[in-house]
GROMACS .gro file of C-alpha atoms in nm:
model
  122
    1UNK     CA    1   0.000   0.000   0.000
    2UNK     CA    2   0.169   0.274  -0.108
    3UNK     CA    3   0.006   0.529   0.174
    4UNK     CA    4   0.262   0.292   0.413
    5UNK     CA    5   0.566   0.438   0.206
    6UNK     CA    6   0.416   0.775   0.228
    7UNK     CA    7   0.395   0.741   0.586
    8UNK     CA    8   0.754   0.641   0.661
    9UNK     CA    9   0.850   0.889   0.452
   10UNK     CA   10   0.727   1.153   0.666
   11UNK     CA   11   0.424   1.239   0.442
   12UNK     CA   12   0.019   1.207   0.632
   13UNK     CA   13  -0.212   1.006   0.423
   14UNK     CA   14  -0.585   0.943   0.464
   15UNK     CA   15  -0.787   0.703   0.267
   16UNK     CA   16  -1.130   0.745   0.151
   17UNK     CA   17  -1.314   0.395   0.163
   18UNK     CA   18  -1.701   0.282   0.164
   19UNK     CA   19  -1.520  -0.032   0.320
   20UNK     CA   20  -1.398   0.090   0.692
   21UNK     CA   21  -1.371  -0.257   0.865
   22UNK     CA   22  -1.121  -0.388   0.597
   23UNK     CA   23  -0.938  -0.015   0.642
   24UNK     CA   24  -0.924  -0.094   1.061
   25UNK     CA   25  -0.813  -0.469   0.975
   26UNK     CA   26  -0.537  -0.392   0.767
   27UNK     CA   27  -0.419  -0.061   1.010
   28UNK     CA   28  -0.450   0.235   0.785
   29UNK     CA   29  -0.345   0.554   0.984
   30UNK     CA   30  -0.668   0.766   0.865
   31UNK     CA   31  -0.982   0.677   0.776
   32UNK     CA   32  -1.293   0.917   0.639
   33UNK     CA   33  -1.563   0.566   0.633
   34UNK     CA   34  -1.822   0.674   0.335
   35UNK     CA   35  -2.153   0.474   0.266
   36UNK     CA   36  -2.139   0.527  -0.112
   37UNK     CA   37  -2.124   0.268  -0.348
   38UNK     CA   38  -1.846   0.107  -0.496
   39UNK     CA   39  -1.707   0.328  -0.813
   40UNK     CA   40  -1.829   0.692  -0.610
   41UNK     CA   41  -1.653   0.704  -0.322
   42UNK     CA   42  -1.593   1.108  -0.382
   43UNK     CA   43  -1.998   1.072  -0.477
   44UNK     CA   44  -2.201   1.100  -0.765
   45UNK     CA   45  -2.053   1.184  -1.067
   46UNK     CA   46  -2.144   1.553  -1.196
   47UNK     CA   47  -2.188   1.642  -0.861
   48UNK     CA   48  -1.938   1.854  -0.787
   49UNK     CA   49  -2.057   2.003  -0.463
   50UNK     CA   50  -2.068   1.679  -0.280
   51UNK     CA   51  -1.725   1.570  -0.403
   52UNK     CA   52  -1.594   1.896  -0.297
   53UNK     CA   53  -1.768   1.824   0.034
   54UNK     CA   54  -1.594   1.485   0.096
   55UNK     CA   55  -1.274   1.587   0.003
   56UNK     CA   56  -1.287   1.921   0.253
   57UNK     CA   57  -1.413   1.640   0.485
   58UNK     CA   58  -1.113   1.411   0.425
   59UNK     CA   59  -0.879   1.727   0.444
   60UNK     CA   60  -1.012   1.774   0.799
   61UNK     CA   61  -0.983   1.422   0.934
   62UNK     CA   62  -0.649   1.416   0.823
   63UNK     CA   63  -0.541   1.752   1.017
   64UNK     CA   64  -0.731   1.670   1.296
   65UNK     CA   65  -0.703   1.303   1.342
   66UNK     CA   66  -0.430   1.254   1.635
   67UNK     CA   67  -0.408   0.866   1.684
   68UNK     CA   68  -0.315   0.599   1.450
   69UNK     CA   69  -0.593   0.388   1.326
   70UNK     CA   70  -0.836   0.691   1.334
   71UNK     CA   71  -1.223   0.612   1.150
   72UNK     CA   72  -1.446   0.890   1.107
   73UNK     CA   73  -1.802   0.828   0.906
   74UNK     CA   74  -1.895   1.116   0.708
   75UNK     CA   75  -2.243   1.207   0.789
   76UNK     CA   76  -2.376   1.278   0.418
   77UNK     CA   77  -2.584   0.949   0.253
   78UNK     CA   78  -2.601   0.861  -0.094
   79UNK     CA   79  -2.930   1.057  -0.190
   80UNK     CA   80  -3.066   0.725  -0.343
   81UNK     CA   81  -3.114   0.407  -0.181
   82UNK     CA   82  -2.796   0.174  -0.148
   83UNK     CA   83  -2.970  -0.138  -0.283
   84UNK     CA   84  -3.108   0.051  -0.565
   85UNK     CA   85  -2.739   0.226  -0.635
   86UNK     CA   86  -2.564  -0.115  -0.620
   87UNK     CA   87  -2.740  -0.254  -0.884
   88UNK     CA   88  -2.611   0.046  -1.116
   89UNK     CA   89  -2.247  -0.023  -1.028
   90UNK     CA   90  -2.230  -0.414  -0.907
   91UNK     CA   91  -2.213  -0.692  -1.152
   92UNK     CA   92  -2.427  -0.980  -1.143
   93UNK     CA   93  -2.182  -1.250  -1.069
   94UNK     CA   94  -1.854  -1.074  -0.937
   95UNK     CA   95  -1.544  -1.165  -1.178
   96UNK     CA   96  -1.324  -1.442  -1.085
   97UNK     CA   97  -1.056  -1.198  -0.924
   98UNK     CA   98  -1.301  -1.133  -0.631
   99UNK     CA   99  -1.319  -1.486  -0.557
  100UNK     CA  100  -0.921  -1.532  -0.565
  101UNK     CA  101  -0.903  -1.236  -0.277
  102UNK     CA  102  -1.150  -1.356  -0.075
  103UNK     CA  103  -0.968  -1.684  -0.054
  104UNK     CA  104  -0.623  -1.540   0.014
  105UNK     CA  105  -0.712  -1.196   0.229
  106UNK     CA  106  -0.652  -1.330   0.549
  107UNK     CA  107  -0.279  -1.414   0.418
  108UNK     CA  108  -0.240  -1.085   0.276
  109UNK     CA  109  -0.348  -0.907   0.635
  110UNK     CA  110  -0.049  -1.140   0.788
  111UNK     CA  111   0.149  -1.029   0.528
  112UNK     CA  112   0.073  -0.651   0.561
  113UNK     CA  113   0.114  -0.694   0.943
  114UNK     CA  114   0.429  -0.850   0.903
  115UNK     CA  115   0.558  -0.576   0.691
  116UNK     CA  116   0.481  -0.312   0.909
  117UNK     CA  117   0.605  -0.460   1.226
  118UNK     CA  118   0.961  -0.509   1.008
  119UNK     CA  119   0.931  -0.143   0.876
  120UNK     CA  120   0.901   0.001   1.277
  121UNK     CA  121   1.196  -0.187   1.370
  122UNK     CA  122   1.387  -0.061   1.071
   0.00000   0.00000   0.00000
């Protein structure tokens, strides 16, 4: 993950994710947690109030955030509802790639945690 080399370089990173849980598992320093659908995390395209909105958003978590491992939800909602929205932007039978990950994330979490633990001691 590159926001790991940012990091140890000195440089703040925040990531901007609809999937928070898998951002906490995998120890991401800053979080802004977004319930849009896959393909909009900055929101709906044309709309460039609300992307403007969750970037100023992200901005903030990222100066204010003090610990590592920080989450904050952004309080907006996808004006449409998410089942309705997923249909737009979700397959119907998820390529063969998503299968493959499922079956190996726990090794790449290990693997990630590994790294990390490696980097601090460097």
């Amino acid at each position: 993950m590159l926001a790991r080399i940012f990091e140890m370089a000195g440089m703040s990173t925040i990531l901007v994710t609809n999937m928070p849980f898998w951002a906490g598992k995998i120890g991401v320093p800053r979080t802004l947690a977004v319930e849009f659908p896959f393909g909009h995390i900055l929101g709906q395209p044309h709309d460039r109030q609300q992307q403007m909105r969750v970037l100023r958003r992200a901005l903030e978590v990222l100066e204010e955030a003090t610990v590592p491992g920080t989450i904050v939800h952004f309080q907006e909602r996808w004006p449409i509802p998410l089942e309705e929205a997923l249909k737009d932007c979700h397959p119907e039978m998820p390529p063969p790639i998503a299968a493959h990950m499922g079956r190996h994330i726990g090794s790449f979490i290990r693997g990630l945690r590994r790294a990390s633990k490696q980097a601090q001691k460097d």
